[in-house]
Amino acid sequence: MLLVVLVLFSTVSFTVEKHFCGDTLVDVAIFSEAHKCGMEMNEPKVVKKHCCKDVVEIVEGQDELTFSSFEDLDFEQQQFVVSLAYAYFNLFESLPKQIIPHKDYAPPNIVLDIQLLNDTFLI
């Protein structure tokens, strides 16, 4: 399972977007757009430079995976893999079926509960 998670995370690409107001970090977002602080200039008439900036970091995953076959291994490695697989699959052998001789036996019906009648209880 660990190897599956490792392969999955090594092939996933994602972006990290950061929004700064001055030198203060306001928001960090992964897989989405960072929330703005509201200090951006929406009017195109104003030429004043605003103090906010966005930093986008792109983390690219691996595009190609190499697959090797059993024949690409050395003889010793093939022998190790086969012996490991054989030992692993034979590790989980089932137990022999146990015979229960009294499986179909029904106990007799209790007519009277003698302990309750005599008020004798083991404590």
CSV table of N, CA and C in Angstrom, one decimal:
chain,number,residue,atom,x,y,z
A,1,MET,N,0.8,-1.2,0.0
A,1,MET,CA,0.0,0.0,0.0
A,1,MET,C,0.9,1.3,0.0
A,2,LEU,N,2.0,1.2,0.7
A,2,LEU,CA,2.9,2.3,0.8
A,2,LEU,C,3.5,2.6,-0.6
A,3,LEU,N,3.8,1.6,-1.4
A,3,LEU,CA,4.3,1.8,-2.7
A,3,LEU,C,3.3,2.4,-3.7
A,4,VAL,N,2.0,2.0,-3.5
A,4,VAL,CA,0.9,2.5,-4.3
A,4,VAL,C,0.8,4.0,-4.0
A,5,VAL,N,0.8,4.4,-2.7
A,5,VAL,CA,0.6,5.8,-2.4
A,5,VAL,C,1.8,6.6,-2.9
A,6,LEU,N,3.0,6.1,-2.8
A,6,LEU,CA,4.2,6.7,-3.3
A,6,LEU,C,4.1,7.0,-4.8
A,7,VAL,N,3.7,6.0,-5.6
A,7,VAL,CA,3.6,6.2,-7.0
A,7,VAL,C,2.5,7.2,-7.3
A,8,LEU,N,1.4,7.1,-6.6
A,8,LEU,CA,0.3,8.1,-6.8
A,8,LEU,C,0.7,9.5,-6.6
A,9,PHE,N,1.4,9.8,-5.5
A,9,PHE,CA,1.8,11.1,-5.2
A,9,PHE,C,3.0,11.6,-6.1
A,10,SER,N,3.8,10.7,-6.6
A,10,SER,CA,4.9,11.1,-7.5
A,10,SER,C,4.4,11.5,-8.9
A,11,THR,N,3.2,11.0,-9.3
A,11,THR,CA,2.7,11.3,-10.6
A,11,THR,C,1.6,12.4,-10.6
A,12,VAL,N,1.2,12.9,-9.5
A,12,VAL,CA,0.2,14.0,-9.4
A,12,VAL,C,0.9,15.3,-9.5
A,13,SER,N,0.3,16.2,-10.4
A,13,SER,CA,0.8,17.6,-10.5
A,13,SER,C,-0.2,18.5,-9.7
A,14,PHE,N,0.3,19.5,-9.1
A,14,PHE,CA,-0.6,20.5,-8.4
A,14,PHE,C,0.0,21.9,-8.4
A,15,THR,N,-0.8,22.9,-8.1
A,15,THR,CA,-0.3,24.2,-7.9
A,15,THR,C,-0.5,24.7,-6.5
A,16,VAL,N,0.4,25.5,-6.0
A,16,VAL,CA,0.3,26.2,-4.7
A,16,VAL,C,0.2,27.7,-5.0
A,17,GLU,N,-0.9,28.3,-4.7
A,17,GLU,CA,-1.0,29.7,-4.9
A,17,GLU,C,-1.0,30.5,-3.6
A,18,LYS,N,-0.2,31.5,-3.5
A,18,LYS,CA,0.0,32.3,-2.3
A,18,LYS,C,-0.4,33.8,-2.6
A,19,HIS,N,-1.1,34.4,-1.7
A,19,HIS,CA,-1.4,35.8,-1.9
A,19,HIS,C,-0.8,36.6,-0.8
A,20,PHE,N,0.0,37.6,-1.2
A,20,PHE,CA,0.6,38.5,-0.2
A,20,PHE,C,0.1,39.9,-0.3
A,21,CYS,N,-0.1,40.5,0.9
A,21,CYS,CA,-0.4,42.0,1.0
A,21,CYS,C,0.8,42.6,1.6
A,22,GLY,N,1.6,43.3,0.8
A,22,GLY,CA,2.8,43.8,1.3
A,22,GLY,C,3.8,42.6,1.6
A,23,ASP,N,4.3,42.5,2.8
A,23,ASP,CA,5.1,41.3,3.1
A,23,ASP,C,4.4,40.3,3.9
A,24,THR,N,3.1,40.4,4.1
A,24,THR,CA,2.3,39.5,4.9
A,24,THR,C,1.6,38.5,4.1
A,25,LEU,N,1.7,37.3,4.4
A,25,LEU,CA,1.0,36.2,3.7
A,25,LEU,C,-0.4,36.2,4.2
A,26,VAL,N,-1.4,36.3,3.2
A,26,VAL,CA,-2.8,36.4,3.5
A,26,VAL,C,-3.4,35.0,3.4
A,27,ASP,N,-3.2,34.3,2.3
A,27,ASP,CA,-3.8,33.0,2.0
A,27,ASP,C,-2.9,32.1,1.2
A,28,VAL,N,-3.0,30.8,1.4
A,28,VAL,CA,-2.3,29.8,0.7
A,28,VAL,C,-3.4,28.8,0.2
A,29,ALA,N,-3.4,28.5,-1.1
A,29,ALA,CA,-4.4,27.5,-1.6
A,29,ALA,C,-3.7,26.5,-2.5
A,30,ILE,N,-4.2,25.3,-2.3
A,30,ILE,CA,-3.7,24.2,-3.1
A,30,ILE,C,-4.9,23.7,-3.9
A,31,PHE,N,-4.7,23.5,-5.2
A,31,PHE,CA,-5.7,23.0,-6.2
A,31,PHE,C,-6.8,24.1,-6.4
A,32,SER,N,-6.7,25.3,-5.9
A,32,SER,CA,-7.7,26.3,-6.1
A,32,SER,C,-7.1,27.7,-6.1
A,33,GLU,N,-7.9,28.7,-6.3
A,33,GLU,CA,-7.4,30.1,-6.3
A,33,GLU,C,-7.4,30.6,-4.9
A,34,ALA,N,-6.3,31.3,-4.5
A,34,ALA,CA,-6.2,31.9,-3.2
A,34,ALA,C,-7.2,33.1,-3.0
A,35,HIS,N,-7.7,33.2,-1.8
A,35,HIS,CA,-8.6,34.4,-1.6
A,35,HIS,C,-7.8,35.7,-1.5
A,36,LYS,N,-8.4,36.7,-2.1
A,36,LYS,CA,-7.8,38.0,-2.1
A,36,LYS,C,-8.1,38.8,-0.9
A,37,CYS,N,-7.3,39.8,-0.6
A,37,CYS,CA,-7.5,40.6,0.6
A,37,CYS,C,-8.4,41.8,0.4
A,38,GLY,N,-8.8,42.1,-0.9
A,38,GLY,CA,-9.7,43.2,-1.2
A,38,GLY,C,-9.0,44.5,-1.5
A,39,MET,N,-7.7,44.5,-1.5
A,39,MET,CA,-6.9,45.7,-1.7
A,39,MET,C,-6.5,45.9,-3.2
A,40,GLU,N,-7.0,45.0,-4.1
A,40,GLU,CA,-6.6,45.1,-5.5
A,40,GLU,C,-7.4,46.3,-6.1
A,41,MET,N,-6.8,46.9,-7.1
A,41,MET,CA,-7.4,48.1,-7.8
A,41,MET,C,-8.2,47.5,-8.9
A,42,ASN,N,-9.5,47.8,-8.8
A,42,ASN,CA,-10.4,47.3,-9.9
A,42,ASN,C,-10.6,48.3,-11.0
A,43,GLU,N,-10.3,49.6,-10.7
A,43,GLU,CA,-10.5,50.6,-11.7
A,43,GLU,C,-9.3,50.7,-12.6
A,44,PRO,N,-9.5,50.6,-13.9
A,44,PRO,CA,-8.3,50.7,-14.8
A,44,PRO,C,-7.8,52.2,-15.0
A,45,LYS,N,-8.5,53.2,-14.5
A,45,LYS,CA,-8.1,54.6,-14.7
A,45,LYS,C,-7.0,54.9,-13.7
A,46,VAL,N,-6.9,54.2,-12.6
A,46,VAL,CA,-5.9,54.5,-11.6
A,46,VAL,C,-4.6,53.8,-12.0
A,47,VAL,N,-3.6,54.6,-12.0
A,47,VAL,CA,-2.3,54.0,-12.4
A,47,VAL,C,-1.4,53.7,-11.2
A,48,LYS,N,-2.0,53.9,-10.0
A,48,LYS,CA,-1.2,53.7,-8.8
A,48,LYS,C,-0.9,52.2,-8.6
A,49,LYS,N,0.3,51.9,-8.2
A,49,LYS,CA,0.7,50.5,-8.0
A,49,LYS,C,0.2,50.1,-6.6
A,50,HIS,N,-0.4,48.9,-6.6
A,50,HIS,CA,-0.9,48.4,-5.3
A,50,HIS,C,0.1,47.4,-4.7
A,51,CYS,N,-0.1,47.2,-3.4
A,51,CYS,CA,0.9,46.5,-2.6
A,51,CYS,C,0.7,44.9,-2.6
A,52,CYS,N,-0.4,44.4,-3.3
A,52,CYS,CA,-0.7,43.0,-3.2
A,52,CYS,C,0.0,42.3,-4.4
A,53,LYS,N,0.4,41.0,-4.1
A,53,LYS,CA,1.0,40.2,-5.2
A,53,LYS,C,0.6,38.8,-5.0
A,54,ASP,N,0.6,38.1,-6.1
A,54,ASP,CA,0.2,36.6,-6.1
A,54,ASP,C,1.5,35.9,-6.6
A,55,VAL,N,1.8,34.8,-5.8
A,55,VAL,CA,2.9,33.9,-6.2
A,55,VAL,C,2.3,32.5,-6.5
A,56,VAL,N,2.6,32.0,-7.6
A,56,VAL,CA,2.0,30.7,-8.0
A,56,VAL,C,3.2,29.7,-8.2
A,57,GLU,N,3.2,28.6,-7.5
A,57,GLU,CA,4.2,27.6,-7.6
A,57,GLU,C,3.6,26.4,-8.2
A,58,ILE,N,4.2,25.8,-9.3
A,58,ILE,CA,3.6,24.7,-9.9
A,58,ILE,C,4.5,23.5,-9.6
A,59,VAL,N,4.0,22.4,-9.0
A,59,VAL,CA,4.7,21.2,-8.7
A,59,VAL,C,4.3,20.2,-9.7
A,60,GLU,N,5.2,19.8,-10.6
A,60,GLU,CA,4.8,18.9,-11.7
A,60,GLU,C,5.2,17.5,-11.3
A,61,GLY,N,4.4,16.5,-11.5
A,61,GLY,CA,4.6,15.1,-11.2
A,61,GLY,C,5.4,14.5,-12.4
A,62,GLN,N,5.7,13.3,-12.1
A,62,GLN,CA,6.5,12.5,-13.1
A,62,GLN,C,5.5,12.1,-14.2
A,63,ASP,N,5.9,12.2,-15.5
A,63,ASP,CA,5.1,11.9,-16.6
A,63,ASP,C,5.2,10.4,-17.1
A,64,GLU,N,6.4,9.9,-17.0
A,64,GLU,CA,6.7,8.6,-17.5
A,64,GLU,C,7.0,7.6,-16.3
A,65,LEU,N,6.4,6.5,-16.4
A,65,LEU,CA,6.7,5.4,-15.4
A,65,LEU,C,7.4,4.3,-16.2
A,66,THR,N,8.4,3.7,-15.6
A,66,THR,CA,9.1,2.6,-16.3
A,66,THR,C,8.6,1.3,-15.7
A,67,PHE,N,8.3,0.4,-16.6
A,67,PHE,CA,7.8,-0.9,-16.1
A,67,PHE,C,8.8,-2.0,-16.5
A,68,SER,N,9.2,-2.8,-15.6
A,68,SER,CA,10.1,-3.9,-16.0
A,68,SER,C,9.4,-5.2,-15.8
A,69,SER,N,9.8,-6.2,-16.6
A,69,SER,CA,9.2,-7.5,-16.6
A,69,SER,C,10.0,-8.5,-15.8
A,70,PHE,N,9.5,-9.6,-15.6
A,70,PHE,CA,10.2,-10.7,-14.9
A,70,PHE,C,11.4,-11.1,-15.6
A,71,GLU,N,11.4,-11.1,-16.9
A,71,GLU,CA,12.6,-11.5,-17.7
A,71,GLU,C,13.8,-10.6,-17.6
A,72,ASP,N,13.5,-9.3,-17.2
A,72,ASP,CA,14.6,-8.3,-17.1
A,72,ASP,C,15.4,-8.6,-15.8
A,73,LEU,N,15.0,-9.4,-14.9
A,73,LEU,CA,15.7,-9.6,-13.6
A,73,LEU,C,16.8,-10.6,-13.8
A,74,ASP,N,17.8,-10.6,-13.0
A,74,ASP,CA,18.9,-11.6,-13.0
A,74,ASP,C,18.3,-13.0,-12.5
A,75,PHE,N,19.1,-14.0,-12.7
A,75,PHE,CA,18.6,-15.3,-12.3
A,75,PHE,C,18.4,-15.4,-10.8
A,76,GLU,N,19.4,-14.8,-10.0
A,76,GLU,CA,19.2,-14.8,-8.6
A,76,GLU,C,18.0,-14.1,-8.1
A,77,GLN,N,17.7,-12.9,-8.8
A,77,GLN,CA,16.6,-12.1,-8.4
A,77,GLN,C,15.3,-12.9,-8.8
A,78,GLN,N,15.3,-13.5,-9.9
A,78,GLN,CA,14.1,-14.4,-10.3
A,78,GLN,C,13.9,-15.5,-9.3
A,79,GLN,N,14.9,-16.1,-8.9
A,79,GLN,CA,14.9,-17.2,-7.9
A,79,GLN,C,14.3,-16.7,-6.5
A,80,PHE,N,14.8,-15.5,-6.1
A,80,PHE,CA,14.3,-14.9,-4.9
A,80,PHE,C,12.8,-14.6,-4.9
A,81,VAL,N,12.4,-14.0,-6.1
A,81,VAL,CA,11.0,-13.6,-6.2
A,81,VAL,C,10.1,-14.9,-6.2
A,82,VAL,N,10.5,-15.9,-6.9
A,82,VAL,CA,9.7,-17.1,-6.9
A,82,VAL,C,9.6,-17.8,-5.6
A,83,SER,N,10.8,-17.9,-4.9
A,83,SER,CA,10.7,-18.5,-3.5
A,83,SER,C,10.0,-17.6,-2.5
A,84,LEU,N,10.0,-16.3,-2.6
A,84,LEU,CA,9.2,-15.5,-1.8
A,84,LEU,C,7.7,-15.6,-2.0
A,85,ALA,N,7.3,-15.7,-3.3
A,85,ALA,CA,5.9,-15.9,-3.6
A,85,ALA,C,5.4,-17.3,-3.1
A,86,TYR,N,6.2,-18.3,-3.3
A,86,TYR,CA,5.9,-19.6,-2.9
A,86,TYR,C,5.7,-19.7,-1.4
A,87,ALA,N,6.6,-19.1,-0.7
A,87,ALA,CA,6.6,-19.1,0.8
A,87,ALA,C,5.4,-18.3,1.3
A,88,TYR,N,5.1,-17.2,0.7
A,88,TYR,CA,4.0,-16.3,1.1
A,88,TYR,C,2.6,-17.0,0.9
A,89,PHE,N,2.4,-17.6,-0.3
A,89,PHE,CA,1.2,-18.3,-0.6
A,89,PHE,C,0.9,-19.5,0.2
A,90,ASN,N,2.0,-20.2,0.6
A,90,ASN,CA,1.9,-21.4,1.4
A,90,ASN,C,1.8,-21.1,2.9
A,91,LEU,N,2.0,-19.9,3.2
A,91,LEU,CA,1.9,-19.5,4.6
A,91,LEU,C,0.5,-19.6,5.1
A,92,PHE,N,-0.5,-19.3,4.3
A,92,PHE,CA,-1.9,-19.2,4.7
A,92,PHE,C,-2.6,-20.5,4.3
A,93,GLU,N,-2.1,-21.7,4.7
A,93,GLU,CA,-2.9,-22.9,4.5
A,93,GLU,C,-4.0,-23.0,5.5
A,94,SER,N,-5.1,-23.6,5.1
A,94,SER,CA,-6.2,-23.7,6.0
A,94,SER,C,-6.0,-24.9,6.9
A,95,LEU,N,-6.7,-24.8,8.0
A,95,LEU,CA,-6.6,-25.9,9.0
A,95,LEU,C,-7.5,-27.1,8.5
A,96,PRO,N,-7.1,-28.3,8.9
A,96,PRO,CA,-8.0,-29.4,8.5
A,96,PRO,C,-9.4,-29.3,9.2
A,97,LYS,N,-10.4,-29.8,8.5
A,97,LYS,CA,-11.7,-29.7,9.0
A,97,LYS,C,-11.9,-30.6,10.2
A,98,GLN,N,-12.3,-29.9,11.3
A,98,GLN,CA,-12.5,-30.6,12.5
A,98,GLN,C,-13.9,-31.3,12.6
A,99,ILE,N,-13.8,-32.5,13.1
A,99,ILE,CA,-15.1,-33.3,13.3
A,99,ILE,C,-15.6,-33.1,14.7
A,100,ILE,N,-16.9,-32.6,14.8
A,100,ILE,CA,-17.5,-32.4,16.0
A,100,ILE,C,-18.5,-33.5,16.2
A,101,PRO,N,-18.3,-34.4,17.1
A,101,PRO,CA,-19.2,-35.6,17.2
A,101,PRO,C,-20.6,-35.2,17.8
A,102,HIS,N,-20.7,-34.2,18.6
A,102,HIS,CA,-22.0,-33.9,19.3
A,102,HIS,C,-22.7,-32.7,18.6
A,103,LYS,N,-22.4,-32.5,17.3
A,103,LYS,CA,-23.0,-31.3,16.6
A,103,LYS,C,-24.5,-31.5,16.5
A,104,ASP,N,-25.0,-32.7,16.2
A,104,ASP,CA,-26.4,-32.9,16.0
A,104,ASP,C,-27.1,-33.3,17.2
A,105,TYR,N,-26.5,-33.4,18.4
A,105,TYR,CA,-27.1,-33.8,19.6
A,105,TYR,C,-27.9,-32.6,20.2
A,106,ALA,N,-29.1,-32.9,20.6
A,106,ALA,CA,-30.0,-31.9,21.3
A,106,ALA,C,-30.0,-32.2,22.7
A,107,PRO,N,-29.8,-31.3,23.6
A,107,PRO,CA,-29.8,-31.6,25.1
A,107,PRO,C,-31.3,-31.8,25.5
A,108,PRO,N,-31.5,-32.5,26.6
A,108,PRO,CA,-32.8,-32.8,27.0
A,108,PRO,C,-33.5,-31.6,27.5
A,109,ASN,N,-34.8,-31.5,27.5
A,109,ASN,CA,-35.6,-30.4,28.0
A,109,ASN,C,-35.5,-30.4,29.5
A,110,ILE,N,-35.4,-29.2,30.1
A,110,ILE,CA,-35.4,-29.1,31.5
A,110,ILE,C,-36.8,-28.9,32.0
A,111,VAL,N,-37.2,-29.8,32.8
A,111,VAL,CA,-38.6,-29.8,33.3
A,111,VAL,C,-38.7,-28.8,34.5
A,112,LEU,N,-37.9,-29.0,35.4
A,112,LEU,CA,-37.9,-28.1,36.6
A,112,LEU,C,-36.5,-27.6,36.8
A,113,ASP,N,-36.4,-26.3,37.3
A,113,ASP,CA,-35.1,-25.7,37.6
A,113,ASP,C,-34.9,-26.0,39.1
A,114,ILE,N,-34.1,-27.0,39.5
A,114,ILE,CA,-34.0,-27.5,40.8
A,114,ILE,C,-33.3,-26.4,41.7
A,115,GLN,N,-32.3,-25.7,41.1
A,115,GLN,CA,-31.6,-24.6,41.9
A,115,GLN,C,-32.6,-23.5,42.3
A,116,LEU,N,-33.5,-23.2,41.4
A,116,LEU,CA,-34.5,-22.1,41.7
A,116,LEU,C,-35.5,-22.6,42.7
A,117,LEU,N,-35.9,-23.9,42.6
A,117,LEU,CA,-36.9,-24.4,43.6
A,117,LEU,C,-36.3,-24.5,45.0
A,118,ASN,N,-35.1,-24.9,45.1
A,118,ASN,CA,-34.5,-25.0,46.5
A,118,ASN,C,-33.8,-23.7,46.9
A,119,ASP,N,-33.8,-22.7,46.1
A,119,ASP,CA,-33.1,-21.5,46.4
A,119,ASP,C,-31.6,-21.7,46.8
A,120,THR,N,-30.9,-22.5,46.0
A,120,THR,CA,-29.5,-22.8,46.2
A,120,THR,C,-28.8,-22.3,45.0
A,121,PHE,N,-27.9,-21.3,45.3
A,121,PHE,CA,-27.2,-20.7,44.2
A,121,PHE,C,-25.7,-20.7,44.5
A,122,LEU,N,-24.9,-21.0,43.6
A,122,LEU,CA,-23.4,-21.0,43.8
A,122,LEU,C,-22.9,-19.6,43.6
A,123,ILE,N,-22.3,-19.0,44.5
A,123,ILE,CA,-21.8,-17.7,44.4
A,123,ILE,C,-20.2,-17.7,44.3
